[in-house]
């Protein structure tokens, strides 16, 4: 995965999310999302938390792994990181961070500052940089940052739906997430399914229901959904 392409997609998608959040009213911050029990404020706080791991990973005092062993696809393997206890801790961490902010506007400002710092740091890293995730996975920075693009893009859809807005998903982020889910032949698979890209991304990440017939088509095409929690 080209590191520059992932960094640019992250910049564009995070920037769109930050811009969308600047217009959220005080009442809207308390609206429910499909990611229960999170409200809009909690969900944005979650996205901020999961991208805020990166500065610490890049500045870790321990030597960086010498080689990557886990890809973005393998990162989503169904192990302890998606266990009930881990999910409960993830939920609480986001709620706590949202509660620490003085207001929704302060939360939006905090997210804006965080993604910009992550973007700046990642742009300064050489191609092929390897990092270790908090789960212990040695990954290329480009592969781990791709998982952050997934977080920003997919939860951006959740936030847009909660706020009753049209999705602001960028084509750069959508193409990367589609490639992660479908591989290099994704366009051909989508054509066979007869789905548009947005419909596919919503369905593949559990945001839209799938019929029994569609599930059969997905199985026949060998498409495997990732474990996204």
GROMACS .gro file of C-alpha atoms in nm:
model
  229
    1UNK     CA    1   0.000   0.000   0.000
    2UNK     CA    2   0.145   0.337  -0.105
    3UNK     CA    3   0.201   0.537   0.213
    4UNK     CA    4   0.154   0.874   0.044
    5UNK     CA    5  -0.182   0.770  -0.096
    6UNK     CA    6  -0.307   0.656   0.245
    7UNK     CA    7  -0.184   0.972   0.419
    8UNK     CA    8  -0.360   1.187   0.160
    9UNK     CA    9  -0.685   0.990   0.192
   10UNK     CA   10  -0.665   1.028   0.570
   11UNK     CA   11  -0.612   1.404   0.534
   12UNK     CA   12  -0.907   1.448   0.302
   13UNK     CA   13  -1.151   1.229   0.495
   14UNK     CA   14  -1.056   1.360   0.840
   15UNK     CA   15  -1.078   1.715   0.707
   16UNK     CA   16  -1.427   1.652   0.574
   17UNK     CA   17  -1.536   1.506   0.908
   18UNK     CA   18  -1.387   1.799   1.100
   19UNK     CA   19  -1.564   2.048   0.873
   20UNK     CA   20  -1.897   1.867   0.912
   21UNK     CA   21  -1.866   1.872   1.290
   22UNK     CA   22  -1.817   2.249   1.307
   23UNK     CA   23  -2.185   2.305   1.229
   24UNK     CA   24  -2.329   2.064   1.486
   25UNK     CA   25  -2.572   2.231   1.728
   26UNK     CA   26  -2.573   2.177   2.103
   27UNK     CA   27  -2.884   1.957   2.075
   28UNK     CA   28  -2.742   1.750   1.790
   29UNK     CA   29  -2.439   1.643   1.994
   30UNK     CA   30  -2.680   1.443   2.210
   31UNK     CA   31  -2.852   1.257   1.924
   32UNK     CA   32  -2.828   0.876   1.928
   33UNK     CA   33  -2.619   0.690   1.670
   34UNK     CA   34  -2.641   0.335   1.538
   35UNK     CA   35  -2.329   0.263   1.744
   36UNK     CA   36  -2.526   0.233   2.069
   37UNK     CA   37  -2.483   0.346   2.341
   38UNK     CA   38  -2.280   0.627   2.183
   39UNK     CA   39  -2.433   0.966   2.114
   40UNK     CA   40  -2.293   1.188   1.838
   41UNK     CA   41  -2.042   1.339   2.082
   42UNK     CA   42  -1.928   0.995   2.200
   43UNK     CA   43  -1.883   0.867   1.846
   44UNK     CA   44  -1.668   1.162   1.742
   45UNK     CA   45  -1.470   1.115   2.063
   46UNK     CA   46  -1.414   0.750   1.965
   47UNK     CA   47  -1.277   0.850   1.624
   48UNK     CA   48  -1.049   1.100   1.796
   49UNK     CA   49  -0.926   0.837   2.043
   50UNK     CA   50  -0.843   0.577   1.779
   51UNK     CA   51  -0.640   0.818   1.565
   52UNK     CA   52  -0.470   0.964   1.873
   53UNK     CA   53  -0.281   0.636   1.926
   54UNK     CA   54  -0.053   0.726   1.634
   55UNK     CA   55   0.171   0.999   1.785
   56UNK     CA   56   0.265   0.770   2.073
   57UNK     CA   57   0.329   0.480   1.837
   58UNK     CA   58   0.559   0.692   1.623
   59UNK     CA   59   0.744   0.834   1.925
   60UNK     CA   60   0.775   0.504   2.116
   61UNK     CA   61   1.105   0.474   2.302
   62UNK     CA   62   1.134   0.102   2.227
   63UNK     CA   63   1.297   0.019   1.892
   64UNK     CA   64   1.052  -0.008   1.604
   65UNK     CA   65   0.990  -0.362   1.474
   66UNK     CA   66   1.235  -0.456   1.201
   67UNK     CA   67   0.964  -0.589   0.971
   68UNK     CA   68   0.588  -0.587   0.936
   69UNK     CA   69   0.404  -0.908   1.014
   70UNK     CA   70   0.039  -0.799   1.008
   71UNK     CA   71  -0.153  -0.639   0.719
   72UNK     CA   72  -0.459  -0.417   0.748
   73UNK     CA   73  -0.680  -0.715   0.658
   74UNK     CA   74  -0.514  -0.930   0.926
   75UNK     CA   75  -0.550  -0.649   1.179
   76UNK     CA   76  -0.926  -0.710   1.172
   77UNK     CA   77  -0.897  -1.074   1.271
   78UNK     CA   78  -1.165  -1.176   1.526
   79UNK     CA   79  -0.954  -1.210   1.842
   80UNK     CA   80  -0.951  -1.045   2.185
   81UNK     CA   81  -0.952  -0.694   2.040
   82UNK     CA   82  -1.322  -0.744   1.956
   83UNK     CA   83  -1.411  -0.938   2.272
   84UNK     CA   84  -1.693  -0.806   2.496
   85UNK     CA   85  -1.454  -0.674   2.764
   86UNK     CA   86  -1.245  -0.491   2.505
   87UNK     CA   87  -1.555  -0.343   2.343
   88UNK     CA   88  -1.680  -0.230   2.683
   89UNK     CA   89  -1.349  -0.056   2.751
   90UNK     CA   90  -1.361   0.104   2.405
   91UNK     CA   91  -1.711   0.237   2.471
   92UNK     CA   92  -1.616   0.379   2.811
   93UNK     CA   93  -1.297   0.541   2.681
   94UNK     CA   94  -1.490   0.735   2.417
   95UNK     CA   95  -1.762   0.838   2.662
   96UNK     CA   96  -1.502   0.955   2.913
   97UNK     CA   97  -1.320   1.162   2.653
   98UNK     CA   98  -1.644   1.324   2.535
   99UNK     CA   99  -1.739   1.403   2.895
  100UNK     CA  100  -1.403   1.571   2.956
  101UNK     CA  101  -1.470   1.833   2.688
  102UNK     CA  102  -1.631   2.163   2.785
  103UNK     CA  103  -1.875   2.147   2.494
  104UNK     CA  104  -1.939   1.985   2.159
  105UNK     CA  105  -1.751   2.269   1.995
  106UNK     CA  106  -1.449   2.197   2.215
  107UNK     CA  107  -1.469   1.831   2.115
  108UNK     CA  108  -1.477   1.930   1.747
  109UNK     CA  109  -1.173   2.154   1.797
  110UNK     CA  110  -0.991   1.874   1.977
  111UNK     CA  111  -1.061   1.633   1.693
  112UNK     CA  112  -0.944   1.889   1.438
  113UNK     CA  113  -0.615   1.944   1.622
  114UNK     CA  114  -0.561   1.571   1.666
  115UNK     CA  115  -0.606   1.468   1.305
  116UNK     CA  116  -0.386   1.752   1.186
  117UNK     CA  117  -0.108   1.642   1.421
  118UNK     CA  118  -0.139   1.283   1.299
  119UNK     CA  119  -0.129   1.400   0.938
  120UNK     CA  120   0.182   1.610   1.002
  121UNK     CA  121   0.367   1.331   1.179
  122UNK     CA  122   0.281   1.067   0.920
  123UNK     CA  123   0.395   1.289   0.633
  124UNK     CA  124   0.736   1.316   0.799
  125UNK     CA  125   0.784   0.938   0.813
  126UNK     CA  126   0.974   0.751   0.541
  127UNK     CA  127   0.804   0.502   0.311
  128UNK     CA  128   0.819   0.158   0.467
  129UNK     CA  129   0.812   0.279   0.830
  130UNK     CA  130   0.706  -0.004   1.062
  131UNK     CA  131   0.516   0.059   1.387
  132UNK     CA  132   0.384  -0.157   1.668
  133UNK     CA  133   0.016  -0.119   1.752
  134UNK     CA  134  -0.120  -0.116   2.104
  135UNK     CA  135  -0.232  -0.474   2.037
  136UNK     CA  136   0.129  -0.571   1.965
  137UNK     CA  137   0.098  -0.602   1.586
  138UNK     CA  138   0.408  -0.504   1.385
  139UNK     CA  139   0.257  -0.320   1.087
  140UNK     CA  140   0.364  -0.090   0.810
  141UNK     CA  141   0.255   0.262   0.900
  142UNK     CA  142   0.064   0.270   0.570
  143UNK     CA  143  -0.132  -0.041   0.668
  144UNK     CA  144  -0.215   0.081   1.018
  145UNK     CA  145  -0.312   0.425   0.888
  146UNK     CA  146  -0.543   0.249   0.643
  147UNK     CA  147  -0.732   0.108   0.942
  148UNK     CA  148  -0.767   0.466   1.069
  149UNK     CA  149  -0.908   0.571   0.731
  150UNK     CA  150  -1.167   0.296   0.782
  151UNK     CA  151  -1.257   0.439   1.123
  152UNK     CA  152  -1.291   0.795   0.998
  153UNK     CA  153  -1.483   0.696   0.684
  154UNK     CA  154  -1.723   0.438   0.827
  155UNK     CA  155  -1.802   0.634   1.142
  156UNK     CA  156  -1.839   0.941   0.924
  157UNK     CA  157  -2.129   0.758   0.760
  158UNK     CA  158  -2.271   0.685   1.105
  159UNK     CA  159  -2.244   1.049   1.209
  160UNK     CA  160  -2.399   1.174   0.886
  161UNK     CA  161  -2.693   0.938   0.935
  162UNK     CA  162  -2.737   1.039   1.298
  163UNK     CA  163  -2.740   1.406   1.200
  164UNK     CA  164  -2.972   1.351   0.903
  165UNK     CA  165  -2.714   1.474   0.653
  166UNK     CA  166  -2.593   1.351   0.318
  167UNK     CA  167  -2.271   1.146   0.348
  168UNK     CA  168  -1.950   1.348   0.306
  169UNK     CA  169  -1.743   1.037   0.225
  170UNK     CA  170  -1.452   1.126  -0.004
  171UNK     CA  171  -1.376   0.917  -0.311
  172UNK     CA  172  -1.016   0.873  -0.195
  173UNK     CA  173  -1.119   0.715   0.134
  174UNK     CA  174  -1.402   0.515  -0.024
  175UNK     CA  175  -1.166   0.364  -0.280
  176UNK     CA  176  -0.919   0.259  -0.010
  177UNK     CA  177  -1.187   0.101   0.209
  178UNK     CA  178  -1.333  -0.079  -0.092
  179UNK     CA  179  -0.988  -0.209  -0.182
  180UNK     CA  180  -0.935  -0.333   0.173
  181UNK     CA  181  -1.267  -0.516   0.170
  182UNK     CA  182  -1.262  -0.651  -0.184
  183UNK     CA  183  -0.903  -0.654  -0.302
  184UNK     CA  184  -0.776  -0.539  -0.641
  185UNK     CA  185  -1.072  -0.686  -0.832
  186UNK     CA  186  -1.327  -0.491  -0.630
  187UNK     CA  187  -1.476  -0.301  -0.921
  188UNK     CA  188  -1.554  -0.625  -1.105
  189UNK     CA  189  -1.716  -0.774  -0.794
  190UNK     CA  190  -1.933  -0.466  -0.745
  191UNK     CA  191  -2.044  -0.483  -1.106
  192UNK     CA  192  -2.149  -0.845  -1.063
  193UNK     CA  193  -2.341  -0.755  -0.748
  194UNK     CA  194  -2.502  -0.458  -0.916
  195UNK     CA  195  -2.423  -0.233  -0.618
  196UNK     CA  196  -2.285   0.117  -0.610
  197UNK     CA  197  -1.980   0.185  -0.398
  198UNK     CA  198  -2.167   0.356  -0.114
  199UNK     CA  199  -2.425   0.077  -0.096
  200UNK     CA  200  -2.145  -0.178  -0.083
  201UNK     CA  201  -1.956   0.001   0.194
  202UNK     CA  202  -2.271   0.039   0.401
  203UNK     CA  203  -2.363  -0.328   0.355
  204UNK     CA  204  -2.015  -0.468   0.407
  205UNK     CA  205  -1.980  -0.281   0.737
  206UNK     CA  206  -2.326  -0.370   0.868
  207UNK     CA  207  -2.483  -0.031   0.800
  208UNK     CA  208  -2.745  -0.173   0.561
  209UNK     CA  209  -2.924  -0.510   0.570
  210UNK     CA  210  -2.849  -0.778   0.315
  211UNK     CA  211  -3.108  -1.016   0.168
  212UNK     CA  212  -3.065  -1.391   0.157
  213UNK     CA  213  -3.022  -1.376  -0.220
  214UNK     CA  214  -2.759  -1.104  -0.191
  215UNK     CA  215  -2.576  -1.303   0.077
  216UNK     CA  216  -2.569  -1.597  -0.163
  217UNK     CA  217  -2.419  -1.376  -0.435
  218UNK     CA  218  -2.157  -1.248  -0.192
  219UNK     CA  219  -2.063  -1.602  -0.094
  220UNK     CA  220  -2.045  -1.713  -0.457
  221UNK     CA  221  -1.807  -1.428  -0.537
  222UNK     CA  222  -1.584  -1.522  -0.246
  223UNK     CA  223  -1.624  -1.187  -0.071
  224UNK     CA  224  -1.525  -1.196   0.296
  225UNK     CA  225  -1.639  -0.926   0.534
  226UNK     CA  226  -1.386  -0.804   0.790
  227UNK     CA  227  -1.439  -0.813   1.166
  228UNK     CA  228  -1.502  -0.447   1.244
  229UNK     CA  229  -1.637  -0.470   1.597
   0.00000   0.00000   0.00000
